[in-house]
CSV table of C-alpha atoms in Angstrom, one decimal:
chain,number,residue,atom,x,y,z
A,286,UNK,CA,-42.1,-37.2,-24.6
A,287,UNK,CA,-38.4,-37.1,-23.8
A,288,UNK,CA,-36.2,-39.3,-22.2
A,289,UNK,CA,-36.7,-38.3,-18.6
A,290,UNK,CA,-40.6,-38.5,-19.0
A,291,UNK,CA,-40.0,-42.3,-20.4
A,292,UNK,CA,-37.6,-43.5,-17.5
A,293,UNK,CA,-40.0,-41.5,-15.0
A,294,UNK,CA,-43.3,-43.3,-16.5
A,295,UNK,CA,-41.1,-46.8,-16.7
A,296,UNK,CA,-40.7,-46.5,-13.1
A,297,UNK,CA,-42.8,-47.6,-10.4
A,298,UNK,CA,-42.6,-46.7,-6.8
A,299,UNK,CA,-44.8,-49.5,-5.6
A,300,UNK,CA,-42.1,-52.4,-6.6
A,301,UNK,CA,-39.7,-52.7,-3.7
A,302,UNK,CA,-35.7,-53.2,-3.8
A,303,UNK,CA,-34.8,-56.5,-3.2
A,304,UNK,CA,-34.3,-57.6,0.1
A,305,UNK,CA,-32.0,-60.4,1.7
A,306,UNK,CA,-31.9,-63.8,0.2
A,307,UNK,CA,-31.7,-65.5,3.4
A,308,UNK,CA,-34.6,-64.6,6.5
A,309,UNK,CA,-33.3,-61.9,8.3
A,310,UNK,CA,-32.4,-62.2,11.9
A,311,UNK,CA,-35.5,-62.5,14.2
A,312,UNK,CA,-37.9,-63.4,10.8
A,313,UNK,CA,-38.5,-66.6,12.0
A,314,UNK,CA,-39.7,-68.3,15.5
A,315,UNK,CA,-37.9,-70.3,17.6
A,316,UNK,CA,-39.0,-74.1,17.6
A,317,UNK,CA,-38.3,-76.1,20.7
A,318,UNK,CA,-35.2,-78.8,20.3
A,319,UNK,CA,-33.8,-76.6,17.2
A,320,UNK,CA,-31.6,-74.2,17.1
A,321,UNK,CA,-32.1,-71.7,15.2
A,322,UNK,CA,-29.7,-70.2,12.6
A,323,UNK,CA,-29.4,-70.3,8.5
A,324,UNK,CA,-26.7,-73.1,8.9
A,325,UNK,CA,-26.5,-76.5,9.4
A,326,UNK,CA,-26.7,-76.8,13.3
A,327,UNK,CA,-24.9,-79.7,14.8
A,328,UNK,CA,-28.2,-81.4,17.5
A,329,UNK,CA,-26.2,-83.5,19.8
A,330,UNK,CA,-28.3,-86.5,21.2
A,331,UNK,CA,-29.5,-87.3,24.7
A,332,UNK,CA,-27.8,-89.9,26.9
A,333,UNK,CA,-28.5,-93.5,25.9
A,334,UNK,CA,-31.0,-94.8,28.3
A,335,UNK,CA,-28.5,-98.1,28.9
A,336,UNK,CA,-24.9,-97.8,28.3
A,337,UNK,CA,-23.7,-101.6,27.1
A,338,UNK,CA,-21.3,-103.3,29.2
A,339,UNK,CA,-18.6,-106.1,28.3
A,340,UNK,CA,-20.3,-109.9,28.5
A,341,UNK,CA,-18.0,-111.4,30.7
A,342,UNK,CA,-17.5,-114.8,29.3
A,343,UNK,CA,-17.0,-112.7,25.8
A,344,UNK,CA,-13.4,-113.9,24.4
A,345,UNK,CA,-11.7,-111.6,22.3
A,346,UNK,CA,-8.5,-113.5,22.2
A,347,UNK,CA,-8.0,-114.6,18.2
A,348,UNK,CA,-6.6,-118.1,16.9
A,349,UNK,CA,-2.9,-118.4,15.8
A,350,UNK,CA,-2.7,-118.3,11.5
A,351,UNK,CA,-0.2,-119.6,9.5
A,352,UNK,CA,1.6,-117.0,7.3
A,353,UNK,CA,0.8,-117.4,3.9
A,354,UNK,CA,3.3,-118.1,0.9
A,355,UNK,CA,4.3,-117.9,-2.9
A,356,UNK,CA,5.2,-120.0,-5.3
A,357,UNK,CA,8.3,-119.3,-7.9
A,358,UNK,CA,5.6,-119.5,-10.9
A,359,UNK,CA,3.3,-116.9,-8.9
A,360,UNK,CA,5.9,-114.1,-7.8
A,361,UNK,CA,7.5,-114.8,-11.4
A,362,UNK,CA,3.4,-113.9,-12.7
A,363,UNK,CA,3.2,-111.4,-10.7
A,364,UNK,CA,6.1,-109.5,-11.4
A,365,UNK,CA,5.8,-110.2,-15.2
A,366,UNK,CA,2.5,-108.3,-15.0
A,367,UNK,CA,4.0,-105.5,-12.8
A,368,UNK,CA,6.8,-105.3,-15.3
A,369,UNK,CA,3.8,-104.9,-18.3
A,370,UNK,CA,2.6,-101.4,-16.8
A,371,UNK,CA,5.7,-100.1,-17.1
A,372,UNK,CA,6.3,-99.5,-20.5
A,373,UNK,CA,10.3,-98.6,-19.7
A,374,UNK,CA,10.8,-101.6,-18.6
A,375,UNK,CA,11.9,-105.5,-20.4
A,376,UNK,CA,9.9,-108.4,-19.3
A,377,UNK,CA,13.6,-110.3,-20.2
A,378,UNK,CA,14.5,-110.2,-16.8
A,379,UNK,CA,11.6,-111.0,-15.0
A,380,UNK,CA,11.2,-114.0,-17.8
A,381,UNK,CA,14.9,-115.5,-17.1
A,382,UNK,CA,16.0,-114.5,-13.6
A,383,UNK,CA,16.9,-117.2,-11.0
A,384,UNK,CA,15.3,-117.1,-7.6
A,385,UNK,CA,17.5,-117.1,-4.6
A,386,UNK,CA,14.6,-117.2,-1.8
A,387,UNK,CA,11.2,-116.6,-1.2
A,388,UNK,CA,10.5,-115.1,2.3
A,389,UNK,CA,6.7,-114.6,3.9
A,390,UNK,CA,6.5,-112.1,6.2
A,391,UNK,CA,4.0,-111.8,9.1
A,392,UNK,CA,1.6,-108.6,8.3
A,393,UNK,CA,-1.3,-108.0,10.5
A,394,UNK,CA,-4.1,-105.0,9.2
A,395,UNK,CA,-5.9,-103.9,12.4
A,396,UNK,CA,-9.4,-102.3,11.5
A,397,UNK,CA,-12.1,-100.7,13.8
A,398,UNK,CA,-15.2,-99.1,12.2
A,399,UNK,CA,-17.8,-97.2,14.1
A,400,UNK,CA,-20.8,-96.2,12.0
A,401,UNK,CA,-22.4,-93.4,13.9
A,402,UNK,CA,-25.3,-91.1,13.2
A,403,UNK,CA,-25.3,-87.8,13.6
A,404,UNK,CA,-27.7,-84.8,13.2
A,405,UNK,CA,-28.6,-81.0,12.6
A,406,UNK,CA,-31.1,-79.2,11.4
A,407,UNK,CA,-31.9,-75.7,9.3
A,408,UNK,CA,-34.5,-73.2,8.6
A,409,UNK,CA,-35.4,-74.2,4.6
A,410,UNK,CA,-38.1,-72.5,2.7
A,411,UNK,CA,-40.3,-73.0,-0.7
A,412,UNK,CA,-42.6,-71.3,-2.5
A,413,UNK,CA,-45.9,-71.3,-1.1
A,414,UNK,CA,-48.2,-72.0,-3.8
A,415,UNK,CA,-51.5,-73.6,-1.7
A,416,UNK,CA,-49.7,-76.9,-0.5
A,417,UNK,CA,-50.7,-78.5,2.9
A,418,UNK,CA,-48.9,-77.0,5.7
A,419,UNK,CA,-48.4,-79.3,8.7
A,420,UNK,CA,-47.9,-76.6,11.4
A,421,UNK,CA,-47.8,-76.7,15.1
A,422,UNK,CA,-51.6,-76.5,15.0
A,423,UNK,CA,-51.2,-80.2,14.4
A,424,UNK,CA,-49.4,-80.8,17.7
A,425,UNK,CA,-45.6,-79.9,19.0
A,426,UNK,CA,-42.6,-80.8,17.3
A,427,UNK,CA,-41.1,-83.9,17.8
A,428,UNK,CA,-37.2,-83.2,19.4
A,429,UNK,CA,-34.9,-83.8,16.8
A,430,UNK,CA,-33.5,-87.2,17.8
A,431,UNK,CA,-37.4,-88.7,17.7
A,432,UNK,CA,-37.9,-87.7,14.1
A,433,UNK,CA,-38.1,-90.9,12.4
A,434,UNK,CA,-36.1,-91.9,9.2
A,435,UNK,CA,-35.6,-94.9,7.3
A,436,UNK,CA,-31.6,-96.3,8.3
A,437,UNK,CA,-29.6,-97.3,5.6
A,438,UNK,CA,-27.9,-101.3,5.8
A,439,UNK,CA,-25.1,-101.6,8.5
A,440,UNK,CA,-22.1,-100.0,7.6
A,441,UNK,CA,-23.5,-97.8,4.8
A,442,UNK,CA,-22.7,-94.5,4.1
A,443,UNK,CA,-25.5,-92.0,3.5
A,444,UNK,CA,-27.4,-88.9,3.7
A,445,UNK,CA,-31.1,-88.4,4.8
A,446,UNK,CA,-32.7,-85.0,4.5
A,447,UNK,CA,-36.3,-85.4,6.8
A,448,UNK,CA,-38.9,-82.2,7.6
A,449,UNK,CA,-39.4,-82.1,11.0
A,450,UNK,CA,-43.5,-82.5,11.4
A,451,UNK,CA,-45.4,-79.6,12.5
A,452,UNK,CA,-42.9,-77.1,11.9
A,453,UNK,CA,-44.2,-75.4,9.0
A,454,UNK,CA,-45.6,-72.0,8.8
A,455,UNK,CA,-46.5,-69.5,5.7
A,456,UNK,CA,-44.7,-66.0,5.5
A,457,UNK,CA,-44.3,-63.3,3.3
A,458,UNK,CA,-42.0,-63.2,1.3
A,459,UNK,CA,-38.3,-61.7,2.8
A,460,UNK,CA,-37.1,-60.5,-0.2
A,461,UNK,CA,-39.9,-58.7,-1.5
A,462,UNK,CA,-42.2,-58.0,0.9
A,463,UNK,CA,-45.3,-59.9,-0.6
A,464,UNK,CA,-44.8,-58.1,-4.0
A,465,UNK,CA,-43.7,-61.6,-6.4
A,466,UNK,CA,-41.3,-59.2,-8.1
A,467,UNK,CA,-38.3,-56.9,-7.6
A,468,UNK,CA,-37.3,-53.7,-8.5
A,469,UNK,CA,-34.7,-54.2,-11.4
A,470,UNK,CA,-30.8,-53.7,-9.8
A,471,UNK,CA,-29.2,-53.0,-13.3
A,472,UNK,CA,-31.4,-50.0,-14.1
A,473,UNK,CA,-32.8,-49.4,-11.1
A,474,UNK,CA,-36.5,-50.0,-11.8
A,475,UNK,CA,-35.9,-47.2,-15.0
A,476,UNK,CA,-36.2,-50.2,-17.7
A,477,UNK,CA,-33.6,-48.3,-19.6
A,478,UNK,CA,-29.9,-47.7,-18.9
A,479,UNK,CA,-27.7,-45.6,-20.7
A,480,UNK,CA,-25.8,-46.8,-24.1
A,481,UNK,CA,-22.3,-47.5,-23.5
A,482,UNK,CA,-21.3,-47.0,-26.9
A,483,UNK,CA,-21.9,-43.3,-27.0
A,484,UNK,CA,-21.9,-42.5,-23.1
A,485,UNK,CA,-25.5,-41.4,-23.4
A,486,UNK,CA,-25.0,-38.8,-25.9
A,487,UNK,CA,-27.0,-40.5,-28.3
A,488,UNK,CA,-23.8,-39.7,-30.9
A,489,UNK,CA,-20.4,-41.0,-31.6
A,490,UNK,CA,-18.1,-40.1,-33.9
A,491,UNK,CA,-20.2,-37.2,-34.7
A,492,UNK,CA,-22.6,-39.4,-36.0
A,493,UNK,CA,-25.8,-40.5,-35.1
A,494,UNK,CA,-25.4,-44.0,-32.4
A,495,UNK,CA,-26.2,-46.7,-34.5
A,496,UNK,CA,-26.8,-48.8,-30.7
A,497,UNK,CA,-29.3,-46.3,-29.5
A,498,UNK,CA,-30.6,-44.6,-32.7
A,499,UNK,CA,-29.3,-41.2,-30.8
A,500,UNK,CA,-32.0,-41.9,-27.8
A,501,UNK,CA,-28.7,-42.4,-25.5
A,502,UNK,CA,-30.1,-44.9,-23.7
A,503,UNK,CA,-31.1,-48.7,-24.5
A,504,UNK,CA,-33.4,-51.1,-23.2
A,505,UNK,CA,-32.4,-52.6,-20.0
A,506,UNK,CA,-31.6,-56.5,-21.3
A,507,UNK,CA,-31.7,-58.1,-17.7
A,508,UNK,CA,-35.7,-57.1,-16.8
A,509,UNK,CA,-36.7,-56.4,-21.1
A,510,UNK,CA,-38.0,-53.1,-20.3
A,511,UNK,CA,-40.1,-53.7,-17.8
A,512,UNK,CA,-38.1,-52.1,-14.5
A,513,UNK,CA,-38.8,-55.1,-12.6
A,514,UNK,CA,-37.7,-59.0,-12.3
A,515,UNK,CA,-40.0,-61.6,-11.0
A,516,UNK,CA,-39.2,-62.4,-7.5
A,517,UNK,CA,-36.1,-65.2,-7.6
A,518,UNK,CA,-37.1,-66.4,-3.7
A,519,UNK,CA,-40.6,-66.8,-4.3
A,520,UNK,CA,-40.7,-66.8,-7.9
A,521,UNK,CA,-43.6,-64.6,-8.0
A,522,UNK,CA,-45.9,-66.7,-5.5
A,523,UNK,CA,-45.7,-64.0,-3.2
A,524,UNK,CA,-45.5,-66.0,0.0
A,525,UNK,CA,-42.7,-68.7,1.3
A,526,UNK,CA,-43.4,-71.6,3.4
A,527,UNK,CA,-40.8,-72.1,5.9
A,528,UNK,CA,-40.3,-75.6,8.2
A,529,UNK,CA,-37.2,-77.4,9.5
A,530,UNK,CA,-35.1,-79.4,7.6
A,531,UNK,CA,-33.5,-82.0,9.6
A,532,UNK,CA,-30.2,-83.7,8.1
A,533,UNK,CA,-29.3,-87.2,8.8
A,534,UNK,CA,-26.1,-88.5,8.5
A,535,UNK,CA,-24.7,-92.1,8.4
A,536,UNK,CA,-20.8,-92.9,8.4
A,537,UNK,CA,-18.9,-95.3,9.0
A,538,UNK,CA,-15.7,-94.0,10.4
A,539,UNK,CA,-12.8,-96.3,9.8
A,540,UNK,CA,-9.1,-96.4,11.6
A,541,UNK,CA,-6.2,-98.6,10.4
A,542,UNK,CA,-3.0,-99.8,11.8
A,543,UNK,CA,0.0,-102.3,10.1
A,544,UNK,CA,2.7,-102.6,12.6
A,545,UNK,CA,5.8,-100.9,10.5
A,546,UNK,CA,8.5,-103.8,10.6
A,547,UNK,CA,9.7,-103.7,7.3
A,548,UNK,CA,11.6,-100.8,6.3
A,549,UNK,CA,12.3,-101.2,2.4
A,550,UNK,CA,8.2,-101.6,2.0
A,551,UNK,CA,6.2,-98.5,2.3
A,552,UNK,CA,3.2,-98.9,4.4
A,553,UNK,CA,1.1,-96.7,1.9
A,554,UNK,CA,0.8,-99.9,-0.2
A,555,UNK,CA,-1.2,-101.6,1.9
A,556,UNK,CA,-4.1,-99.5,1.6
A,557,UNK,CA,-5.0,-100.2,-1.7
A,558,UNK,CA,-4.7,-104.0,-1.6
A,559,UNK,CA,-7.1,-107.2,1.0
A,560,UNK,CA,-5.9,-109.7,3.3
A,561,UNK,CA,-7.7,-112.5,5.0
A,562,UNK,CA,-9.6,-111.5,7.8
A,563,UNK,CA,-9.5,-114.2,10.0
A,564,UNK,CA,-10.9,-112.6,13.1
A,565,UNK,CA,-14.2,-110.7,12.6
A,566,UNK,CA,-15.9,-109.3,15.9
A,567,UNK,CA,-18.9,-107.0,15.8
A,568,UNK,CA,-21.1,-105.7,18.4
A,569,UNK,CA,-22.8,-101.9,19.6
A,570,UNK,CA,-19.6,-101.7,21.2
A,571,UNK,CA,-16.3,-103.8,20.7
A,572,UNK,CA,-13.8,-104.3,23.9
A,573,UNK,CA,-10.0,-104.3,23.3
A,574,UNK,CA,-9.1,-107.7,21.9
A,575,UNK,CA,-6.9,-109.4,24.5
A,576,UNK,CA,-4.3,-112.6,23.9
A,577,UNK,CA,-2.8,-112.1,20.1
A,578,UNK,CA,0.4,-113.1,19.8
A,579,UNK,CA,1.0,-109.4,19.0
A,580,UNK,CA,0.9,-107.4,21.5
A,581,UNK,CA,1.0,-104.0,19.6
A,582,UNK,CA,-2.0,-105.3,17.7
A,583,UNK,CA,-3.8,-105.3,21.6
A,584,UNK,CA,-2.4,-102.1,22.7
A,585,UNK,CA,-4.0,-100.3,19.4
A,586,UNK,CA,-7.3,-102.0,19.6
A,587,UNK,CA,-7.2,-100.6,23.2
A,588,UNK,CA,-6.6,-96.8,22.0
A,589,UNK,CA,-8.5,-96.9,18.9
A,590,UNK,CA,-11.7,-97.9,20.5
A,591,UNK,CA,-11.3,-95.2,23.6
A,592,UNK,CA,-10.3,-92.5,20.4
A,593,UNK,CA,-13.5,-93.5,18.9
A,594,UNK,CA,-15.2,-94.2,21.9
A,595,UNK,CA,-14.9,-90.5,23.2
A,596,UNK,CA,-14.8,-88.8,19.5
A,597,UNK,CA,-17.8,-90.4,18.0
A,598,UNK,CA,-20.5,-90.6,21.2
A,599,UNK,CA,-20.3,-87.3,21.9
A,600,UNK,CA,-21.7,-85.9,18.8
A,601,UNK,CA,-23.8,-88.5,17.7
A,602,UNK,CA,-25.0,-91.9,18.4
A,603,UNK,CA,-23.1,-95.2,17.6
A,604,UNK,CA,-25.1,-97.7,16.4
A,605,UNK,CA,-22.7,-100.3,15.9
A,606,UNK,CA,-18.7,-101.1,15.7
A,607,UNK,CA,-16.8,-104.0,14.1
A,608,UNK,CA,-13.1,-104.5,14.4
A,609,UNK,CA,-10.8,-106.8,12.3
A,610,UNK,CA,-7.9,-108.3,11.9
A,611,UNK,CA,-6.3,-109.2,8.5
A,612,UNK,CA,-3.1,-111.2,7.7
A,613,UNK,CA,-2.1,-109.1,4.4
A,614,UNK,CA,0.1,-111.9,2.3
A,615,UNK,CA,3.7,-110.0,1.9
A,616,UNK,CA,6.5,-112.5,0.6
A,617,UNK,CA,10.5,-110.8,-0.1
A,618,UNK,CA,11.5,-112.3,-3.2
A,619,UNK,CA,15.4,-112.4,-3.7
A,620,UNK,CA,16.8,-113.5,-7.0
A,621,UNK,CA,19.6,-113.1,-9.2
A,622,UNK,CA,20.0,-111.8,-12.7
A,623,UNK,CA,23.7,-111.4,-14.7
A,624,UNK,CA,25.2,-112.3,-12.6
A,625,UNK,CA,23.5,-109.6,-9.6
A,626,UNK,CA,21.5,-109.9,-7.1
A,627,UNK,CA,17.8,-108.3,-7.0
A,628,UNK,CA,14.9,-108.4,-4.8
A,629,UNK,CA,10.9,-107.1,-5.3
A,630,UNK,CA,8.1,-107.5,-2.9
A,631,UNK,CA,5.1,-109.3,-3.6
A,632,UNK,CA,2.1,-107.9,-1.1
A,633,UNK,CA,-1.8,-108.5,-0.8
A,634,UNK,CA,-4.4,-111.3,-2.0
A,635,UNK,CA,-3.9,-109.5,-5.4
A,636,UNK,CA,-0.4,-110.4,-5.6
A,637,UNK,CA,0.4,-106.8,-6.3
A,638,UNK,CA,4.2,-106.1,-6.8
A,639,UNK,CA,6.9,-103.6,-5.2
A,640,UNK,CA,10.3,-102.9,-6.0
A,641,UNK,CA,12.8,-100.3,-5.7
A,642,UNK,CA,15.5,-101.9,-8.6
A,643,UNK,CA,14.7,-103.8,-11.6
A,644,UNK,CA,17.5,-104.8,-13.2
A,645,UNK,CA,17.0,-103.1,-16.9
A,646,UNK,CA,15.0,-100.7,-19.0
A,647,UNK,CA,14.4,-100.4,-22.1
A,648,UNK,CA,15.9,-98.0,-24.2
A,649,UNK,CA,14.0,-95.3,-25.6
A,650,UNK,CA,15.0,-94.2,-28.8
């Protein structure tokens, strides 16, 4: 028997190409609530049946704080250890310099956080293999935002992946057609493919192909010989079982503000370092705070819960909010050294340290 009369008897007419990975369009039935679709589809949720209104003897208004401050031995601490992670600099100066002044400065951190849920949903599939199938024999779908799911603590991030009930149903299999295997794309169902080392000539360099042993052709290493691959959708179980996959999504969505008052210190800072939060109000939905001594703290309060108000409802459901306000310790310290004057900042409850000018390095050699 030749070559031809091998590839020919290798081949088998009955094993199907492979198909598309994904269902293709019109494979699967529309389920009311869901949209259909191979992506993640955004389900928007119904109107609150009550929406909450401000308690009118509610007081938003926050006490008057007094601005925290330093000691010399503390900003001296803290720079020391700054002065450590820089392995340029000498701890001499920070060990001997002579402080001039130590100046707090007023910082309020304005916070609002709106945890929100949101939801969509997507066609998902498995190998059928003889599971239970809970299908709309069972009863109607519940719409999308009635699905239960367990909620994670207040606040918490997280991801829930739930299958709707009663939307399963058993196909066959898209890709290939009910068969549990594939026709193999590298030799094209053949179980051979031609040796690349002598072009299919079965010699090279005159000489017999060691590869081949002069047959021209080898077999095909991705299905072993056999022409065809088990199916890698249904992985040979012949049928899929399809249902909705509904993902839930918890986040709590976060907006700061720091007035910017103080030019030489770069606002980024703040963001890695606490304050005190002395005022703490949490509810479904927060109202603008009203009466602090800083006004531009009550103007943002103001816009960020309308931003959030209007970004957040309309494509999920709020479930609670909390805003904040922080006094973030920041004290100037100016002091002298030499003979010239320095200055450093000294910012957060971790006594973290800023400065643009230190007064020497050392010298690398």
């Amino acid at each position: 028997m030749d070559e031809k009369d091998e590839d020919l008897d290798a081949f088998d007419p009955n094993i199907p190409e492979e198909g598309p990975s994904a269902p293709p369009p019109g494979w699967l039935d529309d389920v009311h609530g869901y949209k259909g679709g191979d992506g993640d589809n955004p389900l928007y949720p119904p109107p609150p049946a009550y929406t909450p209104q401000p308690e009118l003897d509610r007081n938003t208004s926050v006490p008057n704080v007094r601005v925290p401050t330093v000691s010399e031995d503390v900003a001296r601490d803290a720079l020391l250890k700054f002065v450590e992670s820089k392995w340029t600099y000498s701890s001499k100066p920070a060990r001997n310099l002579t402080f001039k002044d130590l100046k707090p400065i007023t910082v309020y951190r304005y916070r609002l956080e709106t945890y929100a849920e949101t939801r969509a949903s997507a066609w998902e599939f498995e190998s059928f293999n003889g599971q239970p199938v809970d299908g709309p024999q069972y009863g109607a779908s519940p719409p999308p935002w009635d699905v239960p799911v367990w909620k994670p603590q207040m606040f918490t991030d997280r991801v829930e992946k739930v299958r709707v009930p009663h939307s399963s149903f058993v196909k066959l299999c898209h890709k290939c057609n009910g068969c549990g295997r594939t026709r193999c794309t590298h030799c094209h169902g053949k179980g051979k493919k031609r040796c690349i080392h002598c072009h299919g000539n079965g010699r090279s360099r005159n000489k017999r192909c060691s590869s081949c042993g002069g047959r021209g052709r080898k077999r095909c290493s991705s299905c072993h010989g056999h022409g065809y691959k088990t199916c890698s959708v249904c992985h040979g179980s012949q049928n899929l079982m399809h249902f909705i996959q509904l993902t839930v999504t918890w986040k709590n969505n976060i907006s700061n503000f720091i007035p910017d008052r103080q030019p030489d210190f770069p606002d980024k800072k703040f963001e890695k370092v606490t304050g005190d939060p002395f005022f703490i109000d949490e509810n479904v939905l927060v109202y603008p705070i009203q009466g602090f001594p800083d006004q531009e703290i009550c103007d943002v309060s103001r816009r960020l819960i309308d931003e959030h108000l209007s970004r957040f409802s309309s494509t999920g459901r709020i479930l609670q909010q909390r805003q904040t306000i922080e006094l973030v310790p920041l004290t100037h310290a100016h002091y002298s050294y030499n003979g010239k004057d320095y200055g450093y900042y000294v910012y957060g409850v971790e006594n973290k340290v800023f400065t643009s000018k230190y007064p020497s390095a050392c010298t690398v050699l």
